[in-house]
Amino acid sequence: MFDDRSPIYLQIAEQIKNDIVTGALAEDEQVMSTNQYAAFYRINPATAAKGFAQLVDEGVLYKKRGIGMFVSPNARDLLRSGRRDSFFAEVVDPMIREARAIGVPLTEIVQHIQKEGDQQ
């Protein structure tokens, strides 16, 4: 489940974010407690709590005192917007720069994307 590329608490946060973006976790749905999460994945509860705290700080989760953690009502839109911005900055913009450098017209790129999308 976890790898050595980044701290476990960041991987926990990323997994929960992915579950929200894909719809596996819905808005206002309760998530596992940090202790349940720690027991299920056999990790330190403090590590799980750190991942959850990050998500609360980002506005992805909110806490109901005495009940637990829940997915924020706007979490999916918030995450999708952030990922959309990252997608353009990390994927599309470098692709456009490379296309210009090697002389590929943008219209050709658009046609290629549309063709590949039609085959999906």
PDB file of N, CA and C in Angstrom, residues 32-115:
ATOM      1  N   MET A  32     -13.009   6.824   7.858  1.00  0.00           N
ATOM      2  CA  MET A  32     -12.519   6.044   8.994  1.00  0.00           C
ATOM      3  C   MET A  32     -11.841   6.970   9.997  1.00  0.00           C
ATOM      4  N   SER A  33     -11.911   6.619  11.250  1.00  0.00           N
ATOM      5  CA  SER A  33     -11.189   7.387  12.265  1.00  0.00           C
ATOM      6  C   SER A  33      -9.690   7.136  12.095  1.00  0.00           C
ATOM      7  N   THR A  34      -8.901   7.999  12.683  1.00  0.00           N
ATOM      8  CA  THR A  34      -7.453   7.814  12.583  1.00  0.00           C
ATOM      9  C   THR A  34      -7.036   6.487  13.206  1.00  0.00           C
ATOM     10  N   ASN A  35      -7.676   6.093  14.305  1.00  0.00           N
ATOM     11  CA  ASN A  35      -7.345   4.804  14.934  1.00  0.00           C
ATOM     12  C   ASN A  35      -7.759   3.625  14.058  1.00  0.00           C
ATOM     13  N   GLN A  36      -8.920   3.703  13.434  1.00  0.00           N
ATOM     14  CA  GLN A  36      -9.347   2.643  12.515  1.00  0.00           C
ATOM     15  C   GLN A  36      -8.398   2.564  11.327  1.00  0.00           C
ATOM     16  N   TYR A  37      -8.043   3.722  10.801  1.00  0.00           N
ATOM     17  CA  TYR A  37      -7.140   3.781   9.662  1.00  0.00           C
ATOM     18  C   TYR A  37      -5.790   3.175  10.030  1.00  0.00           C
ATOM     19  N   ALA A  38      -5.275   3.554  11.202  1.00  0.00           N
ATOM     20  CA  ALA A  38      -3.981   3.045  11.665  1.00  0.00           C
ATOM     21  C   ALA A  38      -4.023   1.534  11.861  1.00  0.00           C
ATOM     22  N   ALA A  39      -5.099   1.033  12.444  1.00  0.00           N
ATOM     23  CA  ALA A  39      -5.218  -0.406  12.675  1.00  0.00           C
ATOM     24  C   ALA A  39      -5.335  -1.164  11.354  1.00  0.00           C
ATOM     25  N   PHE A  40      -6.146  -0.639  10.447  1.00  0.00           N
ATOM     26  CA  PHE A  40      -6.367  -1.304   9.159  1.00  0.00           C
ATOM     27  C   PHE A  40      -5.071  -1.405   8.358  1.00  0.00           C
ATOM     28  N   TYR A  41      -4.294  -0.325   8.332  1.00  0.00           N
ATOM     29  CA  TYR A  41      -3.067  -0.297   7.535  1.00  0.00           C
ATOM     30  C   TYR A  41      -1.802  -0.597   8.350  1.00  0.00           C
ATOM     31  N   ARG A  42      -1.998  -0.887   9.635  1.00  0.00           N
ATOM     32  CA  ARG A  42      -0.893  -1.231  10.533  1.00  0.00           C
ATOM     33  C   ARG A  42       0.196  -0.159  10.539  1.00  0.00           C
ATOM     34  N   ILE A  43      -0.252   1.051  10.829  1.00  0.00           N
ATOM     35  CA  ILE A  43       0.666   2.176  10.941  1.00  0.00           C
ATOM     36  C   ILE A  43       0.435   2.867  12.276  1.00  0.00           C
ATOM     37  N   ASN A  44       1.319   3.753  12.625  1.00  0.00           N
ATOM     38  CA  ASN A  44       1.216   4.513  13.861  1.00  0.00           C
ATOM     39  C   ASN A  44       0.007   5.452  13.785  1.00  0.00           C
ATOM     40  N   PRO A  45      -0.843   5.488  14.811  1.00  0.00           N
ATOM     41  CA  PRO A  45      -2.002   6.395  14.796  1.00  0.00           C
ATOM     42  C   PRO A  45      -1.612   7.865  14.622  1.00  0.00           C
ATOM     43  N   ALA A  46      -0.438   8.250  15.149  1.00  0.00           N
ATOM     44  CA  ALA A  46       0.010   9.644  14.990  1.00  0.00           C
ATOM     45  C   ALA A  46       0.288   9.963  13.522  1.00  0.00           C
ATOM     46  N   THR A  47       0.766   8.987  12.774  1.00  0.00           N
ATOM     47  CA  THR A  47       1.024   9.181  11.342  1.00  0.00           C
ATOM     48  C   THR A  47      -0.300   9.392  10.606  1.00  0.00           C
ATOM     49  N   ALA A  48      -1.280   8.563  10.911  1.00  0.00           N
ATOM     50  CA  ALA A  48      -2.605   8.725  10.297  1.00  0.00           C
ATOM     51  C   ALA A  48      -3.193  10.082  10.678  1.00  0.00           C
ATOM     52  N   ALA A  49      -3.060  10.449  11.943  1.00  0.00           N
ATOM     53  CA  ALA A  49      -3.607  11.730  12.411  1.00  0.00           C
ATOM     54  C   ALA A  49      -2.961  12.900  11.683  1.00  0.00           C
ATOM     55  N   LYS A  50      -1.679  12.802  11.393  1.00  0.00           N
ATOM     56  CA  LYS A  50      -0.986  13.875  10.673  1.00  0.00           C
ATOM     57  C   LYS A  50      -1.533  14.023   9.256  1.00  0.00           C
ATOM     58  N   GLY A  51      -1.809  12.910   8.590  1.00  0.00           N
ATOM     59  CA  GLY A  51      -2.407  12.956   7.261  1.00  0.00           C
ATOM     60  C   GLY A  51      -3.801  13.565   7.285  1.00  0.00           C
ATOM     61  N   PHE A  52      -4.585  13.185   8.278  1.00  0.00           N
ATOM     62  CA  PHE A  52      -5.944  13.716   8.413  1.00  0.00           C
ATOM     63  C   PHE A  52      -5.898  15.207   8.731  1.00  0.00           C
ATOM     64  N   ALA A  53      -4.958  15.604   9.599  1.00  0.00           N
ATOM     65  CA  ALA A  53      -4.831  17.018   9.971  1.00  0.00           C
ATOM     66  C   ALA A  53      -4.505  17.871   8.743  1.00  0.00           C
ATOM     67  N   GLN A  54      -3.667  17.347   7.868  1.00  0.00           N
ATOM     68  CA  GLN A  54      -3.341  18.076   6.648  1.00  0.00           C
ATOM     69  C   GLN A  54      -4.591  18.291   5.811  1.00  0.00           C
ATOM     70  N   LEU A  55      -5.431  17.254   5.708  1.00  0.00           N
ATOM     71  CA  LEU A  55      -6.661  17.360   4.919  1.00  0.00           C
ATOM     72  C   LEU A  55      -7.644  18.352   5.540  1.00  0.00           C
ATOM     73  N   VAL A  56      -7.675  18.415   6.857  1.00  0.00           N
ATOM     74  CA  VAL A  56      -8.516  19.406   7.536  1.00  0.00           C
ATOM     75  C   VAL A  56      -7.990  20.799   7.219  1.00  0.00           C
ATOM     76  N   ASP A  57      -6.668  20.976   7.310  1.00  0.00           N
ATOM     77  CA  ASP A  57      -6.056  22.276   7.007  1.00  0.00           C
ATOM     78  C   ASP A  57      -6.335  22.725   5.577  1.00  0.00           C
ATOM     79  N   GLU A  58      -6.396  21.774   4.658  1.00  0.00           N
ATOM     80  CA  GLU A  58      -6.655  22.080   3.246  1.00  0.00           C
ATOM     81  C   GLU A  58      -8.141  22.271   2.950  1.00  0.00           C
ATOM     82  N   GLY A  59      -9.005  21.995   3.929  1.00  0.00           N
ATOM     83  CA  GLY A  59     -10.439  22.133   3.724  1.00  0.00           C
ATOM     84  C   GLY A  59     -11.085  20.944   3.047  1.00  0.00           C
ATOM     85  N   VAL A  60     -10.377  19.818   2.985  1.00  0.00           N
ATOM     86  CA  VAL A  60     -10.894  18.615   2.333  1.00  0.00           C
ATOM     87  C   VAL A  60     -11.770  17.811   3.295  1.00  0.00           C
ATOM     88  N   LEU A  61     -11.380  17.787   4.567  1.00  0.00           N
ATOM     89  CA  LEU A  61     -12.151  17.113   5.609  1.00  0.00           C
ATOM     90  C   LEU A  61     -12.546  18.129   6.675  1.00  0.00           C
ATOM     91  N   TYR A  62     -13.613  17.814   7.390  1.00  0.00           N
ATOM     92  CA  TYR A  62     -13.976  18.608   8.555  1.00  0.00           C
ATOM     93  C   TYR A  62     -14.318  17.656   9.690  1.00  0.00           C
ATOM     94  N   LYS A  63     -14.199  18.159  10.895  1.00  0.00           N
ATOM     95  CA  LYS A  63     -14.391  17.332  12.084  1.00  0.00           C
ATOM     96  C   LYS A  63     -15.689  17.713  12.783  1.00  0.00           C
ATOM     97  N   LYS A  64     -16.469  16.692  13.116  1.00  0.00           N
ATOM     98  CA  LYS A  64     -17.645  16.874  13.966  1.00  0.00           C
ATOM     99  C   LYS A  64     -17.244  16.359  15.340  1.00  0.00           C
ATOM    100  N   ARG A  65     -17.174  17.260  16.269  1.00  0.00           N
ATOM    101  CA  ARG A  65     -16.702  16.918  17.614  1.00  0.00           C
ATOM    102  C   ARG A  65     -17.482  15.733  18.187  1.00  0.00           C
ATOM    103  N   GLY A  66     -16.727  14.724  18.602  1.00  0.00           N
ATOM    104  CA  GLY A  66     -17.314  13.546  19.213  1.00  0.00           C
ATOM    105  C   GLY A  66     -17.875  12.530  18.226  1.00  0.00           C
ATOM    106  N   ILE A  67     -17.879  12.863  16.951  1.00  0.00           N
ATOM    107  CA  ILE A  67     -18.447  11.957  15.948  1.00  0.00           C
ATOM    108  C   ILE A  67     -17.371  11.439  15.002  1.00  0.00           C
ATOM    109  N   GLY A  68     -16.545  12.343  14.467  1.00  0.00           N
ATOM    110  CA  GLY A  68     -15.481  11.914  13.570  1.00  0.00           C
ATOM    111  C   GLY A  68     -15.221  12.901  12.454  1.00  0.00           C
ATOM    112  N   MET A  69     -14.511  12.417  11.451  1.00  0.00           N
ATOM    113  CA  MET A  69     -14.124  13.228  10.300  1.00  0.00           C
ATOM    114  C   MET A  69     -15.059  12.939   9.129  1.00  0.00           C
ATOM    115  N   PHE A  70     -15.340  14.002   8.377  1.00  0.00           N
ATOM    116  CA  PHE A  70     -16.235  13.908   7.240  1.00  0.00           C
ATOM    117  C   PHE A  70     -15.637  14.646   6.048  1.00  0.00           C
ATOM    118  N   VAL A  71     -16.062  14.240   4.858  1.00  0.00           N
ATOM    119  CA  VAL A  71     -15.628  14.905   3.632  1.00  0.00           C
ATOM    120  C   VAL A  71     -16.351  16.249   3.538  1.00  0.00           C
ATOM    121  N   SER A  72     -15.585  17.303   3.311  1.00  0.00           N
ATOM    122  CA  SER A  72     -16.161  18.647   3.197  1.00  0.00           C
ATOM    123  C   SER A  72     -17.100  18.728   1.999  1.00  0.00           C
ATOM    124  N   PRO A  73     -18.159  19.540   2.122  1.00  0.00           N
ATOM    125  CA  PRO A  73     -19.138  19.641   1.038  1.00  0.00           C
ATOM    126  C   PRO A  73     -18.555  20.063  -0.310  1.00  0.00           C
ATOM    127  N   ASN A  74     -17.497  20.852  -0.309  1.00  0.00           N
ATOM    128  CA  ASN A  74     -16.926  21.312  -1.576  1.00  0.00           C
ATOM    129  C   ASN A  74     -15.607  20.615  -1.909  1.00  0.00           C
ATOM    130  N   ALA A  75     -15.289  19.536  -1.224  1.00  0.00           N
ATOM    131  CA  ALA A  75     -13.983  18.887  -1.362  1.00  0.00           C
ATOM    132  C   ALA A  75     -13.705  18.415  -2.787  1.00  0.00           C
ATOM    133  N   ARG A  76     -14.661  17.768  -3.407  1.00  0.00           N
ATOM    134  CA  ARG A  76     -14.421  17.232  -4.754  1.00  0.00           C
ATOM    135  C   ARG A  76     -14.124  18.347  -5.750  1.00  0.00           C
ATOM    136  N   ASP A  77     -14.926  19.414  -5.709  1.00  0.00           N
ATOM    137  CA  ASP A  77     -14.692  20.541  -6.607  1.00  0.00           C
ATOM    138  C   ASP A  77     -13.346  21.204  -6.325  1.00  0.00           C
ATOM    139  N   LEU A  78     -13.005  21.351  -5.053  1.00  0.00           N
ATOM    140  CA  LEU A  78     -11.731  21.936  -4.651  1.00  0.00           C
ATOM    141  C   LEU A  78     -10.557  21.118  -5.191  1.00  0.00           C
ATOM    142  N   LEU A  79     -10.635  19.807  -5.003  1.00  0.00           N
ATOM    143  CA  LEU A  79      -9.556  18.925  -5.459  1.00  0.00           C
ATOM    144  C   LEU A  79      -9.465  18.880  -6.977  1.00  0.00           C
ATOM    145  N   ARG A  80     -10.592  18.799  -7.637  1.00  0.00           N
ATOM    146  CA  ARG A  80     -10.584  18.747  -9.106  1.00  0.00           C
ATOM    147  C   ARG A  80     -10.020  20.040  -9.688  1.00  0.00           C
ATOM    148  N   SER A  81     -10.355  21.161  -9.100  1.00  0.00           N
ATOM    149  CA  SER A  81      -9.837  22.446  -9.564  1.00  0.00           C
ATOM    150  C   SER A  81      -8.318  22.496  -9.411  1.00  0.00           C
ATOM    151  N   GLY A  82      -7.827  22.062  -8.268  1.00  0.00           N
ATOM    152  CA  GLY A  82      -6.388  22.036  -8.043  1.00  0.00           C
ATOM    153  C   GLY A  82      -5.672  21.100  -8.994  1.00  0.00           C
ATOM    154  N   ARG A  83      -6.249  19.941  -9.218  1.00  0.00           N
ATOM    155  CA  ARG A  83      -5.637  18.979 -10.139  1.00  0.00           C
ATOM    156  C   ARG A  83      -5.680  19.483 -11.576  1.00  0.00           C
ATOM    157  N   ARG A  84      -6.751  20.176 -11.922  1.00  0.00           N
ATOM    158  CA  ARG A  84      -6.862  20.747 -13.264  1.00  0.00           C
ATOM    159  C   ARG A  84      -5.736  21.765 -13.481  1.00  0.00           C
ATOM    160  N   ASP A  85      -5.531  22.643 -12.492  1.00  0.00           N
ATOM    161  CA  ASP A  85      -4.452  23.633 -12.586  1.00  0.00           C
ATOM    162  C   ASP A  85      -3.100  22.947 -12.712  1.00  0.00           C
ATOM    163  N   SER A  86      -2.870  21.916 -11.903  1.00  0.00           N
ATOM    164  CA  SER A  86      -1.601  21.177 -11.960  1.00  0.00           C
ATOM    165  C   SER A  86      -1.432  20.471 -13.299  1.00  0.00           C
ATOM    166  N   PHE A  87      -2.509  19.919 -13.823  1.00  0.00           N
ATOM    167  CA  PHE A  87      -2.457  19.227 -15.109  1.00  0.00           C
ATOM    168  C   PHE A  87      -1.971  20.169 -16.209  1.00  0.00           C
ATOM    169  N   PHE A  88      -2.548  21.356 -16.256  1.00  0.00           N
ATOM    170  CA  PHE A  88      -2.128  22.303 -17.286  1.00  0.00           C
ATOM    171  C   PHE A  88      -0.683  22.745 -17.071  1.00  0.00           C
ATOM    172  N   ALA A  89      -0.313  23.031 -15.823  1.00  0.00           N
ATOM    173  CA  ALA A  89       1.041  23.515 -15.534  1.00  0.00           C
ATOM    174  C   ALA A  89       2.100  22.435 -15.753  1.00  0.00           C
ATOM    175  N   GLU A  90       1.783  21.187 -15.407  1.00  0.00           N
ATOM    176  CA  GLU A  90       2.791  20.123 -15.446  1.00  0.00           C
ATOM    177  C   GLU A  90       2.762  19.281 -16.721  1.00  0.00           C
ATOM    178  N   VAL A  91       1.631  19.261 -17.425  1.00  0.00           N
ATOM    179  CA  VAL A  91       1.510  18.403 -18.600  1.00  0.00           C
ATOM    180  C   VAL A  91       1.304  19.221 -19.877  1.00  0.00           C
ATOM    181  N   VAL A  92       0.264  20.017 -19.899  1.00  0.00           N
ATOM    182  CA  VAL A  92      -0.105  20.697 -21.138  1.00  0.00           C
ATOM    183  C   VAL A  92       0.896  21.792 -21.506  1.00  0.00           C
ATOM    184  N   ASP A  93       1.231  22.665 -20.582  1.00  0.00           N
ATOM    185  CA  ASP A  93       2.144  23.763 -20.899  1.00  0.00           C
ATOM    186  C   ASP A  93       3.511  23.263 -21.384  1.00  0.00           C
ATOM    187  N   PRO A  94       4.128  22.282 -20.712  1.00  0.00           N
ATOM    188  CA  PRO A  94       5.400  21.760 -21.250  1.00  0.00           C
ATOM    189  C   PRO A  94       5.230  21.117 -22.634  1.00  0.00           C
ATOM    190  N   MET A  95       4.094  20.460 -22.866  1.00  0.00           N
ATOM    191  CA  MET A  95       3.841  19.846 -24.168  1.00  0.00           C
ATOM    192  C   MET A  95       3.770  20.919 -25.249  1.00  0.00           C
ATOM    193  N   ILE A  96       3.102  22.013 -24.964  1.00  0.00           N
ATOM    194  CA  ILE A  96       2.994  23.100 -25.933  1.00  0.00           C
ATOM    195  C   ILE A  96       4.371  23.696 -26.227  1.00  0.00           C
ATOM    196  N   ARG A  97       5.165  23.904 -25.176  1.00  0.00           N
ATOM    197  CA  ARG A  97       6.517  24.439 -25.378  1.00  0.00           C
ATOM    198  C   ARG A  97       7.349  23.501 -26.261  1.00  0.00           C
ATOM    199  N   GLU A  98       7.250  22.193 -25.997  1.00  0.00           N
ATOM    200  CA  GLU A  98       8.001  21.216 -26.793  1.00  0.00           C
ATOM    201  C   GLU A  98       7.493  21.199 -28.230  1.00  0.00           C
ATOM    202  N   ALA A  99       6.185  21.274 -28.411  1.00  0.00           N
ATOM    203  CA  ALA A  99       5.615  21.273 -29.760  1.00  0.00           C
ATOM    204  C   ALA A  99       6.118  22.476 -30.551  1.00  0.00           C
ATOM    205  N   ARG A 100       6.139  23.628 -29.907  1.00  0.00           N
ATOM    206  CA  ARG A 100       6.644  24.830 -30.581  1.00  0.00           C
ATOM    207  C   ARG A 100       8.119  24.659 -30.949  1.00  0.00           C
ATOM    208  N   ALA A 101       8.884  24.078 -30.026  1.00  0.00           N
ATOM    209  CA  ALA A 101      10.323  23.910 -30.249  1.00  0.00           C
ATOM    210  C   ALA A 101      10.610  22.998 -31.440  1.00  0.00           C
ATOM    211  N   ILE A 102       9.754  21.988 -31.633  1.00  0.00           N
ATOM    212  CA  ILE A 102      10.016  21.040 -32.728  1.00  0.00           C
ATOM    213  C   ILE A 102       9.140  21.290 -33.946  1.00  0.00           C
ATOM    214  N   GLY A 103       8.373  22.383 -33.904  1.00  0.00           N
ATOM    215  CA  GLY A 103       7.606  22.783 -35.075  1.00  0.00           C
ATOM    216  C   GLY A 103       6.299  22.055 -35.295  1.00  0.00           C
ATOM    217  N   VAL A 104       5.697  21.518 -34.247  1.00  0.00           N
ATOM    218  CA  VAL A 104       4.392  20.855 -34.384  1.00  0.00           C
ATOM    219  C   VAL A 104       3.304  21.906 -34.149  1.00  0.00           C
ATOM    220  N   PRO A 105       2.448  22.132 -35.136  1.00  0.00           N
ATOM    221  CA  PRO A 105       1.374  23.123 -34.956  1.00  0.00           C
ATOM    222  C   PRO A 105       0.373  22.657 -33.894  1.00  0.00           C
ATOM    223  N   LEU A 106      -0.150  23.606 -33.144  1.00  0.00           N
ATOM    224  CA  LEU A 106      -1.111  23.274 -32.093  1.00  0.00           C
ATOM    225  C   LEU A 106      -2.358  22.605 -32.653  1.00  0.00           C
ATOM    226  N   THR A 107      -2.753  22.959 -33.854  1.00  0.00           N
ATOM    227  CA  THR A 107      -3.929  22.319 -34.458  1.00  0.00           C
ATOM    228  C   THR A 107      -3.698  20.823 -34.635  1.00  0.00           C
ATOM    229  N   GLU A 108      -2.464  20.447 -34.942  1.00  0.00           N
ATOM    230  CA  GLU A 108      -2.142  19.019 -35.089  1.00  0.00           C
ATOM    231  C   GLU A 108      -2.234  18.302 -33.742  1.00  0.00           C
ATOM    232  N   ILE A 109      -1.821  18.967 -32.695  1.00  0.00           N
ATOM    233  CA  ILE A 109      -1.922  18.382 -31.349  1.00  0.00           C
ATOM    234  C   ILE A 109      -3.387  18.182 -30.976  1.00  0.00           C
ATOM    235  N   VAL A 110      -4.199  19.193 -31.230  1.00  0.00           N
ATOM    236  CA  VAL A 110      -5.633  19.103 -30.916  1.00  0.00           C
ATOM    237  C   VAL A 110      -6.273  17.960 -31.695  1.00  0.00           C
ATOM    238  N   GLN A 111      -5.950  17.835 -32.976  1.00  0.00           N
ATOM    239  CA  GLN A 111      -6.498  16.748 -33.793  1.00  0.00           C
ATOM    240  C   GLN A 111      -6.078  15.387 -33.238  1.00  0.00           C
ATOM    241  N   HIS A 112      -4.831  15.284 -32.832  1.00  0.00           N
ATOM    242  CA  HIS A 112      -4.334  14.022 -32.280  1.00  0.00           C
ATOM    243  C   HIS A 112      -5.071  13.675 -30.972  1.00  0.00           C
ATOM    244  N   ILE A 113      -5.245  14.658 -30.127  1.00  0.00           N
ATOM    245  CA  ILE A 113      -5.955  14.433 -28.858  1.00  0.00           C
ATOM    246  C   ILE A 113      -7.396  14.009 -29.127  1.00  0.00           C
ATOM    247  N   GLN A 114      -8.049  14.685 -30.059  1.00  0.00           N
ATOM    248  CA  GLN A 114      -9.431  14.318 -30.387  1.00  0.00           C
ATOM    249  C   GLN A 114      -9.509  12.909 -30.945  1.00  0.00           C
ATOM    250  N   LYS A 115      -8.568  12.538 -31.796  1.00  0.00           N
ATOM    251  CA  LYS A 115      -8.556  11.189 -32.366  1.00  0.00           C
ATOM    252  C   LYS A 115      -8.352  10.149 -31.282  1.00  0.00           C
TER     253      LYS A 115
END
